[in-house]
Amino acid sequence: MAVPAAAAPDQNERLDLAAAEAGPAEVRPGPVRDYSAASRERRLAEKGMAAGSPVMIRIFKAEFELELWMEKGGRFELFATYPICFWSGRLGPKLREGDRQAPEGLYTVGVEQLHRKGRHPRSLNLGFPNEFDRAYSRTGSYILVHGGCRSIGCYAMTDPVMEEIYSLSESALSAGQERIQVHAFPFRMTEENLALHKRNVWHSFWLNLKDAYDAFEHARLPPRISVCGRRYVVSEGSPSSAVAGDHGLACNSSDMVASHSGETNNELQQVAEAEAEAVARRHSRSAGRGRGARAAYAAARRARSRTSSLARAKRAAR
C-alpha cells in the first residue's frame, strides 16, 4: 500500500536538498531561487525559448515536483522543474468533494481557468472533475495549482513560483494555444516505480496514466487523449494538437471492447474498495473522537467533584 504523504518540508530546505543531490548527470534544470520577470526572461533566452510558446505541465506527487515544458523547434523541451511546496492527501486520485485529496489524471487548462483573484491571485483551475472523473461519479470543485504553501486538495507552489507558472501559461494562451495539458501523476511513471506499487489499489489506474506519460516521453509532444469506456485512450501528439491541447480522439471499436474487459471491472472494484476504506477510516476517526470526548467529559466531572469536596471540607474546617 502507498505510504501517506508527509507534510512538505520548508521550501528552502527542499531547494538545498535538491541542489545537493543533483549530480553532473542530472538532466533536469536545477532549482531556481530568483523567479523575477528579469530572471525569467534571461533563462528563456539562455534556452532559446520565448514567452508565448505553447506550454505543457506535469506534476509528480511523490517527488514534490512540477515540470513546465515549452515548445521549441516543433518539440517540447523542459524549461523548469519547480518544487511543490505542499499537496494534501495521499497517492491516488481524488474521489469526492471534501476528501482533501489532490487529484491525479490528465487535465487541460483554458483561458477561462486562469484565476486572477481570490486568496491566491495567480492560479490555474485544473477543471476537476474531467470527463474521466465524471464517469466514476467523482465530485469536487475549484481544484487549483496555486501559490502559498497550504492546501486542502490543491497543489501549492508558493507565490513567486506560481507567478512564473501563471505568466508563462497566460502568455501561451494569449498567443493562440487553446488549452494547456496538465498531467498529474502519483510519481514518475517508470517500470521500477510501478513495480514498487503493484499491490496498490490504484495500480491499474496508474498503468492507464502511464500511457500518457510514455507517449510524451517518446514524442516530446502533448499526446492526444480521449475518454472511452471509463479509460483514458492515448496516442502520440502532433505539433498542431500541441497548440490545440487536443483531447478529441474518437473512440473506436477496440477501445469499447477494452472498456468492457475484466480490467475495467477490476478498476471499478478498486474504486469501491478504496471508497469503502475511506468510509471505514472516517468512522474509525469519529469513533475515536467520540471515545475521547466521553473520556474528557468524565475526567472533567471527576475534577469538578474533587474541587467541590475540597471546598466543602474547607468550609467545614472554618
PDB file of N, CA and C in Angstrom, residues 227-305:
ATOM      1  N   VAL A 227     -11.551   9.956 -23.583  1.00  0.00           N
ATOM      2  CA  VAL A 227     -12.055   9.039 -22.562  1.00  0.00           C
ATOM      3  C   VAL A 227     -13.055   8.114 -23.228  1.00  0.00           C
ATOM      4  N   CYS A 228     -12.745   6.832 -23.233  1.00  0.00           N
ATOM      5  CA  CYS A 228     -13.611   5.830 -23.855  1.00  0.00           C
ATOM      6  C   CYS A 228     -13.843   4.703 -22.857  1.00  0.00           C
ATOM      7  N   GLY A 229     -15.098   4.459 -22.536  1.00  0.00           N
ATOM      8  CA  GLY A 229     -15.405   3.349 -21.642  1.00  0.00           C
ATOM      9  C   GLY A 229     -14.698   3.436 -20.317  1.00  0.00           C
ATOM     10  N   ARG A 230     -14.673   4.638 -19.734  1.00  0.00           N
ATOM     11  CA  ARG A 230     -14.064   4.852 -18.421  1.00  0.00           C
ATOM     12  C   ARG A 230     -12.564   4.606 -18.413  1.00  0.00           C
ATOM     13  N   ARG A 231     -11.916   4.841 -19.537  1.00  0.00           N
ATOM     14  CA  ARG A 231     -10.461   4.766 -19.607  1.00  0.00           C
ATOM     15  C   ARG A 231      -9.949   5.929 -20.439  1.00  0.00           C
ATOM     16  N   TYR A 232      -8.737   6.387 -20.103  1.00  0.00           N
ATOM     17  CA  TYR A 232      -8.050   7.314 -20.988  1.00  0.00           C
ATOM     18  C   TYR A 232      -7.521   6.534 -22.183  1.00  0.00           C
ATOM     19  N   VAL A 233      -7.794   7.031 -23.375  1.00  0.00           N
ATOM     20  CA  VAL A 233      -7.237   6.455 -24.600  1.00  0.00           C
ATOM     21  C   VAL A 233      -6.259   7.477 -25.159  1.00  0.00           C
ATOM     22  N   VAL A 234      -5.028   7.055 -25.382  1.00  0.00           N
ATOM     23  CA  VAL A 234      -3.931   7.979 -25.672  1.00  0.00           C
ATOM     24  C   VAL A 234      -3.242   7.593 -26.968  1.00  0.00           C
ATOM     25  N   SER A 235      -2.881   8.599 -27.766  1.00  0.00           N
ATOM     26  CA  SER A 235      -1.983   8.394 -28.902  1.00  0.00           C
ATOM     27  C   SER A 235      -1.013   9.562 -28.937  1.00  0.00           C
ATOM     28  N   GLU A 236       0.110   9.368 -29.634  1.00  0.00           N
ATOM     29  CA  GLU A 236       1.115  10.425 -29.676  1.00  0.00           C
ATOM     30  C   GLU A 236       0.567  11.661 -30.368  1.00  0.00           C
ATOM     31  N   GLY A 237       1.017  12.817 -29.901  1.00  0.00           N
ATOM     32  CA  GLY A 237       0.518  14.078 -30.414  1.00  0.00           C
ATOM     33  C   GLY A 237       1.258  14.537 -31.653  1.00  0.00           C
ATOM     34  N   SER A 238       0.842  15.698 -32.136  1.00  0.00           N
ATOM     35  CA  SER A 238       1.458  16.341 -33.295  1.00  0.00           C
ATOM     36  C   SER A 238       1.626  17.814 -32.960  1.00  0.00           C
ATOM     37  N   PRO A 239       2.439  18.550 -33.741  1.00  0.00           N
ATOM     38  CA  PRO A 239       2.573  19.989 -33.466  1.00  0.00           C
ATOM     39  C   PRO A 239       1.239  20.722 -33.449  1.00  0.00           C
ATOM     40  N   SER A 240       0.315  20.341 -34.317  1.00  0.00           N
ATOM     41  CA  SER A 240      -0.981  21.028 -34.340  1.00  0.00           C
ATOM     42  C   SER A 240      -1.815  20.688 -33.113  1.00  0.00           C
ATOM     43  N   SER A 241      -1.771  19.428 -32.678  1.00  0.00           N
ATOM     44  CA  SER A 241      -2.544  19.065 -31.493  1.00  0.00           C
ATOM     45  C   SER A 241      -1.934  19.668 -30.239  1.00  0.00           C
ATOM     46  N   ALA A 242      -0.620  19.960 -30.273  1.00  0.00           N
ATOM     47  CA  ALA A 242       0.013  20.603 -29.126  1.00  0.00           C
ATOM     48  C   ALA A 242      -0.565  21.987 -28.897  1.00  0.00           C
ATOM     49  N   VAL A 243      -0.820  22.718 -29.969  1.00  0.00           N
ATOM     50  CA  VAL A 243      -1.399  24.058 -29.849  1.00  0.00           C
ATOM     51  C   VAL A 243      -2.848  23.966 -29.410  1.00  0.00           C
ATOM     52  N   ALA A 244      -3.558  22.967 -29.925  1.00  0.00           N
ATOM     53  CA  ALA A 244      -4.980  22.831 -29.608  1.00  0.00           C
ATOM     54  C   ALA A 244      -5.212  22.203 -28.244  1.00  0.00           C
ATOM     55  N   GLY A 245      -4.169  21.589 -27.670  1.00  0.00           N
ATOM     56  CA  GLY A 245      -4.383  20.844 -26.437  1.00  0.00           C
ATOM     57  C   GLY A 245      -5.391  19.741 -26.658  1.00  0.00           C
ATOM     58  N   ASP A 246      -5.257  19.047 -27.785  1.00  0.00           N
ATOM     59  CA  ASP A 246      -6.297  18.172 -28.319  1.00  0.00           C
ATOM     60  C   ASP A 246      -6.613  17.005 -27.392  1.00  0.00           C
ATOM     61  N   HIS A 247      -7.862  16.942 -26.961  1.00  0.00           N
ATOM     62  CA  HIS A 247      -8.376  15.780 -26.243  1.00  0.00           C
ATOM     63  C   HIS A 247      -9.493  15.161 -27.064  1.00  0.00           C
ATOM     64  N   GLY A 248      -9.392  15.234 -28.406  1.00  0.00           N
ATOM     65  CA  GLY A 248     -10.527  14.892 -29.244  1.00  0.00           C
ATOM     66  C   GLY A 248     -10.440  13.585 -29.986  1.00  0.00           C
ATOM     67  N   LEU A 249      -9.733  12.579 -29.481  1.00  0.00           N
ATOM     68  CA  LEU A 249      -9.709  11.285 -30.154  1.00  0.00           C
ATOM     69  C   LEU A 249     -11.096  10.657 -30.151  1.00  0.00           C
ATOM     70  N   ALA A 250     -11.461  10.046 -31.258  1.00  0.00           N
ATOM     71  CA  ALA A 250     -12.738   9.333 -31.312  1.00  0.00           C
ATOM     72  C   ALA A 250     -12.547   7.921 -30.771  1.00  0.00           C
ATOM     73  N   CYS A 251     -13.538   7.420 -30.065  1.00  0.00           N
ATOM     74  CA  CYS A 251     -13.486   6.044 -29.568  1.00  0.00           C
ATOM     75  C   CYS A 251     -13.707   5.082 -30.726  1.00  0.00           C
ATOM     76  N   ASN A 252     -12.856   4.059 -30.830  1.00  0.00           N
ATOM     77  CA  ASN A 252     -13.076   3.043 -31.856  1.00  0.00           C
ATOM     78  C   ASN A 252     -13.539   1.747 -31.206  1.00  0.00           C
ATOM     79  N   SER A 253     -13.817   0.758 -32.029  1.00  0.00           N
ATOM     80  CA  SER A 253     -14.411  -0.476 -31.512  1.00  0.00           C
ATOM     81  C   SER A 253     -13.482  -1.191 -30.542  1.00  0.00           C
ATOM     82  N   SER A 254     -12.169  -1.169 -30.810  1.00  0.00           N
ATOM     83  CA  SER A 254     -11.250  -1.862 -29.908  1.00  0.00           C
ATOM     84  C   SER A 254     -11.223  -1.198 -28.544  1.00  0.00           C
ATOM     85  N   ASP A 255     -11.341   0.153 -28.531  1.00  0.00           N
ATOM     86  CA  ASP A 255     -11.404   0.853 -27.250  1.00  0.00           C
ATOM     87  C   ASP A 255     -12.631   0.419 -26.463  1.00  0.00           C
ATOM     88  N   MET A 256     -13.764   0.297 -27.164  1.00  0.00           N
ATOM     89  CA  MET A 256     -15.000  -0.052 -26.489  1.00  0.00           C
ATOM     90  C   MET A 256     -14.976  -1.497 -26.010  1.00  0.00           C
ATOM     91  N   VAL A 257     -14.324  -2.387 -26.783  1.00  0.00           N
ATOM     92  CA  VAL A 257     -14.182  -3.769 -26.322  1.00  0.00           C
ATOM     93  C   VAL A 257     -13.353  -3.795 -25.052  1.00  0.00           C
ATOM     94  N   ALA A 258     -12.240  -3.024 -25.054  1.00  0.00           N
ATOM     95  CA  ALA A 258     -11.390  -2.978 -23.866  1.00  0.00           C
ATOM     96  C   ALA A 258     -12.148  -2.429 -22.673  1.00  0.00           C
ATOM     97  N   SER A 259     -13.063  -1.502 -22.932  1.00  0.00           N
ATOM     98  CA  SER A 259     -13.782  -0.879 -21.831  1.00  0.00           C
ATOM     99  C   SER A 259     -14.699  -1.856 -21.120  1.00  0.00           C
ATOM    100  N   HIS A 260     -15.062  -2.954 -21.770  1.00  0.00           N
ATOM    101  CA  HIS A 260     -15.926  -3.936 -21.141  1.00  0.00           C
ATOM    102  C   HIS A 260     -15.137  -5.145 -20.647  1.00  0.00           C
ATOM    103  N   SER A 261     -13.826  -5.007 -20.598  1.00  0.00           N
ATOM    104  CA  SER A 261     -12.984  -6.130 -20.192  1.00  0.00           C
ATOM    105  C   SER A 261     -12.955  -6.255 -18.676  1.00  0.00           C
ATOM    106  N   GLY A 262     -12.336  -7.350 -18.217  1.00  0.00           N
ATOM    107  CA  GLY A 262     -12.203  -7.549 -16.785  1.00  0.00           C
ATOM    108  C   GLY A 262     -11.364  -6.477 -16.132  1.00  0.00           C
ATOM    109  N   GLU A 263     -10.433  -5.872 -16.904  1.00  0.00           N
ATOM    110  CA  GLU A 263      -9.583  -4.845 -16.309  1.00  0.00           C
ATOM    111  C   GLU A 263     -10.414  -3.667 -15.841  1.00  0.00           C
ATOM    112  N   THR A 264     -11.388  -3.251 -16.678  1.00  0.00           N
ATOM    113  CA  THR A 264     -12.227  -2.133 -16.284  1.00  0.00           C
ATOM    114  C   THR A 264     -13.099  -2.513 -15.100  1.00  0.00           C
ATOM    115  N   ASN A 265     -13.655  -3.729 -15.122  1.00  0.00           N
ATOM    116  CA  ASN A 265     -14.447  -4.172 -13.989  1.00  0.00           C
ATOM    117  C   ASN A 265     -13.604  -4.213 -12.725  1.00  0.00           C
ATOM    118  N   ASN A 266     -12.350  -4.636 -12.869  1.00  0.00           N
ATOM    119  CA  ASN A 266     -11.444  -4.664 -11.736  1.00  0.00           C
ATOM    120  C   ASN A 266     -11.210  -3.254 -11.210  1.00  0.00           C
ATOM    121  N   GLU A 267     -11.077  -2.286 -12.125  1.00  0.00           N
ATOM    122  CA  GLU A 267     -10.866  -0.911 -11.701  1.00  0.00           C
ATOM    123  C   GLU A 267     -12.075  -0.396 -10.935  1.00  0.00           C
ATOM    124  N   LEU A 268     -13.285  -0.738 -11.415  1.00  0.00           N
ATOM    125  CA  LEU A 268     -14.491  -0.342 -10.695  1.00  0.00           C
ATOM    126  C   LEU A 268     -14.496  -0.943  -9.293  1.00  0.00           C
ATOM    127  N   GLN A 269     -14.065  -2.187  -9.189  1.00  0.00           N
ATOM    128  CA  GLN A 269     -13.999  -2.823  -7.883  1.00  0.00           C
ATOM    129  C   GLN A 269     -12.977  -2.119  -6.998  1.00  0.00           C
ATOM    130  N   GLN A 270     -11.860  -1.699  -7.590  1.00  0.00           N
ATOM    131  CA  GLN A 270     -10.851  -0.988  -6.822  1.00  0.00           C
ATOM    132  C   GLN A 270     -11.393   0.328  -6.286  1.00  0.00           C
ATOM    133  N   VAL A 271     -12.167   1.017  -7.114  1.00  0.00           N
ATOM    134  CA  VAL A 271     -12.780   2.264  -6.660  1.00  0.00           C
ATOM    135  C   VAL A 271     -13.684   1.993  -5.464  1.00  0.00           C
ATOM    136  N   ALA A 272     -14.507   0.954  -5.575  1.00  0.00           N
ATOM    137  CA  ALA A 272     -15.420   0.620  -4.485  1.00  0.00           C
ATOM    138  C   ALA A 272     -14.649   0.283  -3.210  1.00  0.00           C
ATOM    139  N   GLU A 273     -13.551  -0.483  -3.363  1.00  0.00           N
ATOM    140  CA  GLU A 273     -12.755  -0.848  -2.194  1.00  0.00           C
ATOM    141  C   GLU A 273     -12.112   0.379  -1.562  1.00  0.00           C
ATOM    142  N   ALA A 274     -11.587   1.279  -2.407  1.00  0.00           N
ATOM    143  CA  ALA A 274     -10.954   2.484  -1.885  1.00  0.00           C
ATOM    144  C   ALA A 274     -11.966   3.362  -1.162  1.00  0.00           C
ATOM    145  N   GLU A 275     -13.172   3.481  -1.734  1.00  0.00           N
ATOM    146  CA  GLU A 275     -14.195   4.292  -1.091  1.00  0.00           C
ATOM    147  C   GLU A 275     -14.632   3.661   0.227  1.00  0.00           C
ATOM    148  N   ALA A 276     -14.762   2.344   0.247  1.00  0.00           N
ATOM    149  CA  ALA A 276     -15.130   1.662   1.485  1.00  0.00           C
ATOM    150  C   ALA A 276     -14.057   1.857   2.552  1.00  0.00           C
ATOM    151  N   GLU A 277     -12.785   1.808   2.125  1.00  0.00           N
ATOM    152  CA  GLU A 277     -11.683   2.026   3.058  1.00  0.00           C
ATOM    153  C   GLU A 277     -11.731   3.439   3.624  1.00  0.00           C
ATOM    154  N   ALA A 278     -12.030   4.431   2.769  1.00  0.00           N
ATOM    155  CA  ALA A 278     -12.111   5.819   3.227  1.00  0.00           C
ATOM    156  C   ALA A 278     -13.245   5.995   4.229  1.00  0.00           C
ATOM    157  N   VAL A 279     -14.399   5.370   3.948  1.00  0.00           N
ATOM    158  CA  VAL A 279     -15.529   5.448   4.883  1.00  0.00           C
ATOM    159  C   VAL A 279     -15.158   4.817   6.219  1.00  0.00           C
ATOM    160  N   ALA A 280     -14.485   3.671   6.164  1.00  0.00           N
ATOM    161  CA  ALA A 280     -14.084   2.998   7.399  1.00  0.00           C
ATOM    162  C   ALA A 280     -13.133   3.862   8.215  1.00  0.00           C
ATOM    163  N   ARG A 281     -12.204   4.543   7.532  1.00  0.00           N
ATOM    164  CA  ARG A 281     -11.275   5.423   8.253  1.00  0.00           C
ATOM    165  C   ARG A 281     -12.025   6.558   8.928  1.00  0.00           C
ATOM    166  N   ARG A 282     -13.008   7.141   8.196  1.00  0.00           N
ATOM    167  CA  ARG A 282     -13.773   8.246   8.782  1.00  0.00           C
ATOM    168  C   ARG A 282     -14.554   7.780  10.005  1.00  0.00           C
ATOM    169  N   HIS A 283     -15.175   6.588   9.896  1.00  0.00           N
ATOM    170  CA  HIS A 283     -15.934   6.065  11.029  1.00  0.00           C
ATOM    171  C   HIS A 283     -15.013   5.790  12.209  1.00  0.00           C
ATOM    172  N   SER A 284     -13.823   5.266  11.911  1.00  0.00           N
ATOM    173  CA  SER A 284     -12.866   4.981  12.973  1.00  0.00           C
ATOM    174  C   SER A 284     -12.446   6.256  13.682  1.00  0.00           C
ATOM    175  N   ARG A 285     -12.183   7.310  12.880  1.00  0.00           N
ATOM    176  CA  ARG A 285     -11.795   8.584  13.492  1.00  0.00           C
ATOM    177  C   ARG A 285     -12.941   9.152  14.316  1.00  0.00           C
ATOM    178  N   SER A 286     -14.177   9.043  13.783  1.00  0.00           N
ATOM    179  CA  SER A 286     -15.338   9.566  14.505  1.00  0.00           C
ATOM    180  C   SER A 286     -15.520   8.833  15.823  1.00  0.00           C
ATOM    181  N   ALA A 287     -15.365   7.502  15.765  1.00  0.00           N
ATOM    182  CA  ALA A 287     -15.494   6.722  16.990  1.00  0.00           C
ATOM    183  C   ALA A 287     -14.414   7.102  17.990  1.00  0.00           C
ATOM    184  N   GLY A 288     -13.196   7.312  17.467  1.00  0.00           N
ATOM    185  CA  GLY A 288     -12.106   7.719  18.341  1.00  0.00           C
ATOM    186  C   GLY A 288     -12.372   9.062  18.984  1.00  0.00           C
ATOM    187  N   ARG A 289     -12.897   9.997  18.172  1.00  0.00           N
ATOM    188  CA  ARG A 289     -13.220  11.309  18.735  1.00  0.00           C
ATOM    189  C   ARG A 289     -14.324  11.180  19.777  1.00  0.00           C
ATOM    190  N   GLY A 290     -15.323  10.290  19.513  1.00  0.00           N
ATOM    191  CA  GLY A 290     -16.406  10.089  20.467  1.00  0.00           C
ATOM    192  C   GLY A 290     -15.892   9.533  21.779  1.00  0.00           C
ATOM    193  N   ARG A 291     -15.022   8.517  21.717  1.00  0.00           N
ATOM    194  CA  ARG A 291     -14.454   7.952  22.937  1.00  0.00           C
ATOM    195  C   ARG A 291     -13.633   8.988  23.673  1.00  0.00           C
ATOM    196  N   GLY A 292     -12.860   9.773  22.908  1.00  0.00           N
ATOM    197  CA  GLY A 292     -12.045  10.804  23.534  1.00  0.00           C
ATOM    198  C   GLY A 292     -12.893  11.856  24.226  1.00  0.00           C
ATOM    199  N   ALA A 293     -13.991  12.248  23.570  1.00  0.00           N
ATOM    200  CA  ALA A 293     -14.867  13.262  24.158  1.00  0.00           C
ATOM    201  C   ALA A 293     -15.514  12.744  25.434  1.00  0.00           C
ATOM    202  N   ARG A 294     -15.957  11.477  25.400  1.00  0.00           N
ATOM    203  CA  ARG A 294     -16.578  10.908  26.596  1.00  0.00           C
ATOM    204  C   ARG A 294     -15.580  10.806  27.740  1.00  0.00           C
ATOM    205  N   ALA A 295     -14.347  10.404  27.426  1.00  0.00           N
ATOM    206  CA  ALA A 295     -13.319  10.298  28.460  1.00  0.00           C
ATOM    207  C   ALA A 295     -12.999  11.664  29.056  1.00  0.00           C
ATOM    208  N   ALA A 296     -12.901  12.679  28.176  1.00  0.00           N
ATOM    209  CA  ALA A 296     -12.612  14.029  28.660  1.00  0.00           C
ATOM    210  C   ALA A 296     -13.740  14.549  29.541  1.00  0.00           C
ATOM    211  N   TYR A 297     -14.983  14.255  29.146  1.00  0.00           N
ATOM    212  CA  TYR A 297     -16.137  14.706  29.924  1.00  0.00           C
ATOM    213  C   TYR A 297     -16.134  14.051  31.303  1.00  0.00           C
ATOM    214  N   ALA A 298     -15.847  12.740  31.332  1.00  0.00           N
ATOM    215  CA  ALA A 298     -15.812  12.029  32.613  1.00  0.00           C
ATOM    216  C   ALA A 298     -14.704  12.569  33.504  1.00  0.00           C
ATOM    217  N   ALA A 299     -13.542  12.855  32.909  1.00  0.00           N
ATOM    218  CA  ALA A 299     -12.434  13.403  33.692  1.00  0.00           C
ATOM    219  C   ALA A 299     -12.792  14.768  34.257  1.00  0.00           C
ATOM    220  N   ALA A 300     -13.476  15.575  33.447  1.00  0.00           N
ATOM    221  CA  ALA A 300     -13.883  16.903  33.918  1.00  0.00           C
ATOM    222  C   ALA A 300     -14.863  16.786  35.080  1.00  0.00           C
ATOM    223  N   ARG A 301     -15.793  15.841  35.005  1.00  0.00           N
ATOM    224  CA  ARG A 301     -16.754  15.644  36.098  1.00  0.00           C
ATOM    225  C   ARG A 301     -16.036  15.220  37.371  1.00  0.00           C
ATOM    226  N   ARG A 302     -15.045  14.336  37.236  1.00  0.00           N
ATOM    227  CA  ARG A 302     -14.292  13.907  38.415  1.00  0.00           C
ATOM    228  C   ARG A 302     -13.531  15.077  39.022  1.00  0.00           C
ATOM    229  N   ALA A 303     -12.949  15.910  38.138  1.00  0.00           N
ATOM    230  CA  ALA A 303     -12.207  17.066  38.641  1.00  0.00           C
ATOM    231  C   ALA A 303     -13.132  18.033  39.370  1.00  0.00           C
ATOM    232  N   ARG A 304     -14.326  18.272  38.800  1.00  0.00           N
ATOM    233  CA  ARG A 304     -15.275  19.175  39.461  1.00  0.00           C
ATOM    234  C   ARG A 304     -15.719  18.602  40.807  1.00  0.00           C
ATOM    235  N   SER A 305     -15.908  17.281  40.835  1.00  0.00           N
ATOM    236  CA  SER A 305     -16.323  16.639  42.084  1.00  0.00           C
ATOM    237  C   SER A 305     -15.254  16.795  43.158  1.00  0.00           C
TER     238      SER A 305
END
